[in-house]
Tab-separated table of C-alpha atoms in Angstrom:
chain	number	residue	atom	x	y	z
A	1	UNK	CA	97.268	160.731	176.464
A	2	UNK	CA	99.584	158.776	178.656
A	3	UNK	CA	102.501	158.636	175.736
A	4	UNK	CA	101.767	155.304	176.157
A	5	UNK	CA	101.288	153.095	172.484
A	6	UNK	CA	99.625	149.888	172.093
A	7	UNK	CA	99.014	148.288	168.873
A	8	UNK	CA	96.658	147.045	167.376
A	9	UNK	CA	93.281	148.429	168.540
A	10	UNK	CA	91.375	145.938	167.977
A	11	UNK	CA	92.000	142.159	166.985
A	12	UNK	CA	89.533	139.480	165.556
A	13	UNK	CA	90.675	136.040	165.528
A	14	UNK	CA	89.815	132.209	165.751
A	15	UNK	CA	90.031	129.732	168.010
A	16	UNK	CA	93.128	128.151	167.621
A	17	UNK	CA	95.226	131.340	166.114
A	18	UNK	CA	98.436	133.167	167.682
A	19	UNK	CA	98.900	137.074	167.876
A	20	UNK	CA	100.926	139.197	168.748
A	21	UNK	CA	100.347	142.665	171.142
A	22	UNK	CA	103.045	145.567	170.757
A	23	UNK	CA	103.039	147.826	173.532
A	24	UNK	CA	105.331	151.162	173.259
A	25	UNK	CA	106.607	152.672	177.386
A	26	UNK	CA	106.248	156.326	177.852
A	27	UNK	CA	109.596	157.615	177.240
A	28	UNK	CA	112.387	157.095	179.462
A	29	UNK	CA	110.359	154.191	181.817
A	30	UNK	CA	111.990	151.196	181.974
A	31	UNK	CA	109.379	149.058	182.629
A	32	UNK	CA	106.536	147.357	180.970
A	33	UNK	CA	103.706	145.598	182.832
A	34	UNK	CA	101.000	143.623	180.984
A	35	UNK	CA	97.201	143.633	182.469
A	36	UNK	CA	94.542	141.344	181.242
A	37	UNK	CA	90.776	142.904	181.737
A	38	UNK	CA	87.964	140.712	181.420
A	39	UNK	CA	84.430	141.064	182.545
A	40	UNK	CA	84.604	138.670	185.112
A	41	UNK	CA	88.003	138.911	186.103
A	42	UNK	CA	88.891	142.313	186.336
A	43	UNK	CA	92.300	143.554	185.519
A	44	UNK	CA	94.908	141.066	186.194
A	45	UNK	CA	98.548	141.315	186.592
A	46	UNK	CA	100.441	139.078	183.925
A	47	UNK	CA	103.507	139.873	183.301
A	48	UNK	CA	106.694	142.671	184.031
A	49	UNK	CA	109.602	143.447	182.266
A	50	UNK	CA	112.235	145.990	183.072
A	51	UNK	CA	115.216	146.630	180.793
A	52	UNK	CA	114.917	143.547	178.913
A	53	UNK	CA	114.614	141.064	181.701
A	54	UNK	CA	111.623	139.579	183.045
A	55	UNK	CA	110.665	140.693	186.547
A	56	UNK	CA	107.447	139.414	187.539
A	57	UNK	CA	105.226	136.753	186.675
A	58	UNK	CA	100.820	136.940	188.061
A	59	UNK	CA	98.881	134.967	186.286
A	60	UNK	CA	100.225	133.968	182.520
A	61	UNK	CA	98.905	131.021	180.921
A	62	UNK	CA	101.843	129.287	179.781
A	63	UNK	CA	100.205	129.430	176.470
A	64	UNK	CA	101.403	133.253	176.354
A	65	UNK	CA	105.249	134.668	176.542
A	66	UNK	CA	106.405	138.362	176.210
A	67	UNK	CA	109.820	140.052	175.359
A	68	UNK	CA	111.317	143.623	175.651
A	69	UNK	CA	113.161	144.176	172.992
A	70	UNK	CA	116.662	146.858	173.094
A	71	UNK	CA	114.778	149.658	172.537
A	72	UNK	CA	112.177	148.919	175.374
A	73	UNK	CA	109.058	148.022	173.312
A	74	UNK	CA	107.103	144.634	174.440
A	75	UNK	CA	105.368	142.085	172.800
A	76	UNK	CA	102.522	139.988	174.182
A	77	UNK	CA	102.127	136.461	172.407
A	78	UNK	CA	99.007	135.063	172.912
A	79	UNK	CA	98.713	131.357	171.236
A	80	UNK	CA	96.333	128.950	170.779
A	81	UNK	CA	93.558	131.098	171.458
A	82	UNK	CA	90.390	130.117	173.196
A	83	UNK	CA	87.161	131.697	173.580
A	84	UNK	CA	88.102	132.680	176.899
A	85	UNK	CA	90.810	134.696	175.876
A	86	UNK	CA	89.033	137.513	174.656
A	87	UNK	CA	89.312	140.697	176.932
A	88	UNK	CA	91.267	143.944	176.923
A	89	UNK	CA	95.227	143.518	176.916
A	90	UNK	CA	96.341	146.987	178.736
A	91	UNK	CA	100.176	147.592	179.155
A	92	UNK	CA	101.140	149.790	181.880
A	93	UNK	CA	104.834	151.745	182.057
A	94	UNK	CA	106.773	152.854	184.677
A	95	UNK	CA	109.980	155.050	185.337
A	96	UNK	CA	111.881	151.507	187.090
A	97	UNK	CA	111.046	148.400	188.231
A	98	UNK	CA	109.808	149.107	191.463
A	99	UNK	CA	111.545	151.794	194.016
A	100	UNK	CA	110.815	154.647	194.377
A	101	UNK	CA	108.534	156.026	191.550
A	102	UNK	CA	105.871	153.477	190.367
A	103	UNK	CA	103.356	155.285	189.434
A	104	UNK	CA	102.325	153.303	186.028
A	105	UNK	CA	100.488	154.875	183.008
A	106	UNK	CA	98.098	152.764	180.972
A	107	UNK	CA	98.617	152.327	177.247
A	108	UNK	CA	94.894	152.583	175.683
A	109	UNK	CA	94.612	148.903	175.229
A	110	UNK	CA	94.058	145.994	172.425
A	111	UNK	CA	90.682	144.427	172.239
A	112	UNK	CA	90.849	140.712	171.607
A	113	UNK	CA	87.928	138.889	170.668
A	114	UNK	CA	88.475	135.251	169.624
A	115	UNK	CA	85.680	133.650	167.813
B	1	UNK	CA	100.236	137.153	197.608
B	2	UNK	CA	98.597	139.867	197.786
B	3	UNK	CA	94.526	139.919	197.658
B	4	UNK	CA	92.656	143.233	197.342
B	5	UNK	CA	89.174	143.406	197.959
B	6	UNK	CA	87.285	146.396	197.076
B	7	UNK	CA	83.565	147.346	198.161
B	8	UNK	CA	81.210	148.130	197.089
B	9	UNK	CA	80.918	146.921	193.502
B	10	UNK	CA	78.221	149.402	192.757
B	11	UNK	CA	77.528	152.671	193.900
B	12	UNK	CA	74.610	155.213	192.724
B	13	UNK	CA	74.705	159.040	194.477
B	14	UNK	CA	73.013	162.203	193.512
B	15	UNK	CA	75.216	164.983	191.959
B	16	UNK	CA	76.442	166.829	194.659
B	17	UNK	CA	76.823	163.856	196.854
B	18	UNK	CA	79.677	162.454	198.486
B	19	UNK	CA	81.246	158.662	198.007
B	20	UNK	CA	83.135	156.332	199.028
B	21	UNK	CA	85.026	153.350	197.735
B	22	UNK	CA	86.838	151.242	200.165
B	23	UNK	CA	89.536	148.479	199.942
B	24	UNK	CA	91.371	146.408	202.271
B	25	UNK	CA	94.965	144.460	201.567
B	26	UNK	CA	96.234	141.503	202.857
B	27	UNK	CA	100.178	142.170	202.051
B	28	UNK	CA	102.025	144.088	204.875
B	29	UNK	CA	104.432	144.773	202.701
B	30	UNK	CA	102.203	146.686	200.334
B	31	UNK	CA	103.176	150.396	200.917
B	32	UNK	CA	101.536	152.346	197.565
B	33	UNK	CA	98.501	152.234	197.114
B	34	UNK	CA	97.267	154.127	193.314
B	35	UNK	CA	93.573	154.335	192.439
B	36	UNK	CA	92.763	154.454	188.416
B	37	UNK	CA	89.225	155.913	187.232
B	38	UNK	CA	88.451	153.963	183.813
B	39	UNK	CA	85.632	155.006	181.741
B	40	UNK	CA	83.967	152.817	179.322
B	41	UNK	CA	86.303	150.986	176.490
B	42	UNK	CA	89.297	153.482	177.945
B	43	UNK	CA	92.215	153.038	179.815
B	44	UNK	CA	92.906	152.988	183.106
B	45	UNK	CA	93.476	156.666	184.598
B	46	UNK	CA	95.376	157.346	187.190
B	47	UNK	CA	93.524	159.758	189.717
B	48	UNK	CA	95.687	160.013	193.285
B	49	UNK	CA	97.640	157.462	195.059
B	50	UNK	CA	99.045	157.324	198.006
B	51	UNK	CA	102.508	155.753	199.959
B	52	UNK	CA	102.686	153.997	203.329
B	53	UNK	CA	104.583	157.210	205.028
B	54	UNK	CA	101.436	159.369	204.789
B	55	UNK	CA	97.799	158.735	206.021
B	56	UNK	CA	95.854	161.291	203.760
B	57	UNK	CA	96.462	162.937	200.412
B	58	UNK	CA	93.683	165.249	199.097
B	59	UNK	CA	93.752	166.664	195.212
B	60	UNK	CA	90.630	168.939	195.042
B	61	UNK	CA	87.354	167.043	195.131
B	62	UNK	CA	89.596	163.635	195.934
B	63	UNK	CA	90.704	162.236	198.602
B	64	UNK	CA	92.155	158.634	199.856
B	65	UNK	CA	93.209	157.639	203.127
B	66	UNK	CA	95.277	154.489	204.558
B	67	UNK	CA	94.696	153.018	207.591
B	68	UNK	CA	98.411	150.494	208.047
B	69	UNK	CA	97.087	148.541	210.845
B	70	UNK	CA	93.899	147.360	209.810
B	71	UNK	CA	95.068	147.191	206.270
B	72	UNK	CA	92.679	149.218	204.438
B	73	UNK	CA	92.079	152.953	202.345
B	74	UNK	CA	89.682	154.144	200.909
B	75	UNK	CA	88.562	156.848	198.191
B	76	UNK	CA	86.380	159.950	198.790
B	77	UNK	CA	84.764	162.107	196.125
B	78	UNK	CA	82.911	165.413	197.284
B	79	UNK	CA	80.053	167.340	195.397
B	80	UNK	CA	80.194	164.216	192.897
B	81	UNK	CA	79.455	165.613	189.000
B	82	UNK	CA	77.775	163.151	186.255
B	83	UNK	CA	81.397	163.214	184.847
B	84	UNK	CA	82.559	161.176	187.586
B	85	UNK	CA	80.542	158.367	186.394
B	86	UNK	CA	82.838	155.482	185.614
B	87	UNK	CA	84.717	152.409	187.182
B	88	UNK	CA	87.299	153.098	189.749
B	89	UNK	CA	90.040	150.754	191.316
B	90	UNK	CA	92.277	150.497	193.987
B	91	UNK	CA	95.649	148.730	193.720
B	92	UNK	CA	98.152	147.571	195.864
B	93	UNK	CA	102.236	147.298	195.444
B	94	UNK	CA	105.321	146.798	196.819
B	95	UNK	CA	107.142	149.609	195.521
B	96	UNK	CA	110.410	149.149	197.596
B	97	UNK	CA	111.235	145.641	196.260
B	98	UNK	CA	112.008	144.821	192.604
B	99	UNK	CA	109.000	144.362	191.658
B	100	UNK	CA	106.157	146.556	191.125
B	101	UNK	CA	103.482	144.928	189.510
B	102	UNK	CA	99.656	146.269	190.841
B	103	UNK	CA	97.003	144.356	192.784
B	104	UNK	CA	93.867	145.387	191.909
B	105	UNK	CA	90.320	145.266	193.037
B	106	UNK	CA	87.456	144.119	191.157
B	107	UNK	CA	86.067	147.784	190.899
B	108	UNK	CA	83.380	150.199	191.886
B	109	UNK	CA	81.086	151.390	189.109
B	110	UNK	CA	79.942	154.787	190.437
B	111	UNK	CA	76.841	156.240	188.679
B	112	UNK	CA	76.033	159.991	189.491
B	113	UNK	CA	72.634	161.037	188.806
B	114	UNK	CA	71.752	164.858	187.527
């Protein structure tokens, strides 16, 4: 167990629907890093947040935000789903935003599946 | 940006066997380099990573080593067991900016047979 929290486990949805992933950091880390993993793809880099403000930005679909709220949890918001949007959301936490300690622990993940 | 490409995608060894995974980077800024062992439906592990300073770092049965100039590291697992059957990446960061998101390969599936 990383001490890492990600809810929900699993999501079913349609085509056209919004969601929303919570991720939980380990605690103590600062930041939060969302990963998209699909098939083809692999795991992607979409998004990083370190105490509250956003730090990074890979490859988000502007159809999809996140926050990190006060007390350091993060939500994903995935809208106007497509097929192609189905995959494993990971989040990842890490002691800061990048220095010296970045070794990030993976939350056990949220499996999307749009139909 | 960074680009990490990772070979090979597949791997099959005997238990007992040695393997390797390698990667090469493109950013010469990268200077930590993790690799994560994910099993299937499971998260991403971290296993052993390494930092730009140092050009080996072995943990038991693992090793990785970095090679700054021509950009690349690579993995090694000795006397491989069927539990180390699963997908393993390499990543790449900047951990000395303000950022620290990871690059990551496409992964090595590594089947080890009995």
């Amino acid at each position: 167990d990383s001490g890492v929290t990600q809810t929900p486990k699993h999501l079913i949805t349609a085509t056209g629907q919004r969601v929303t992933l919570r991720c939980s950091p380990r605690s103590g880390d600062l930041s939060v890093y969302w990963y998209q993993q699909s098939l083809d793809q692999g795991l992607q880099f979409l998004i990083q947040y370190y105490n509250g403000e956003e730090r990074a930005k890979g490859n988000i679909l502007e159809r999809f935000s996140a926050q990190q709220f006060p007390d350091l949890h993060s939500e994903l918001n995935l809208s106007s789903l497509e097929l192609g949007d189905s995959a494993l959301y990971f989040c990842a936490s890490s002691p800061r935003g990048g220095g010296r300690y970045n070794e990030q622990f993976f939350g056990p993940g949220t499996r999307l599946t749009v139909l | 940006g960074e680009n990490v490409e990772q070979h090979p995608s597949t791997l099959s060894v005997q238990e007992g066997d040695s393997a390797v995974i390698k990667c090469t980077y493109s950013d010469s800024a990268s200077n930590y380099f993790p690799w994560y062992k994910q099993e299937l439906g499971k998260r991403p592990q971290l296993i052993i990573d390494i930092r730009s300073n140092v050009g080996e770092k072995k943990d038991q049965r693992i090793a990785v080593t970095l090679n700054k100039t021509a950009k690349h590291f690579s993995l090694h697992i000795t006397e491989t067991q069927p539990e180390d059957s699963a997908v393993y990446f390499c990543a790449a960061s900047n951990y000395g900016g303000s950022q620290g998101n990871l690059i990551f390969g496409k992964g090595t599936k590594l089947s080890v047979k009995p």
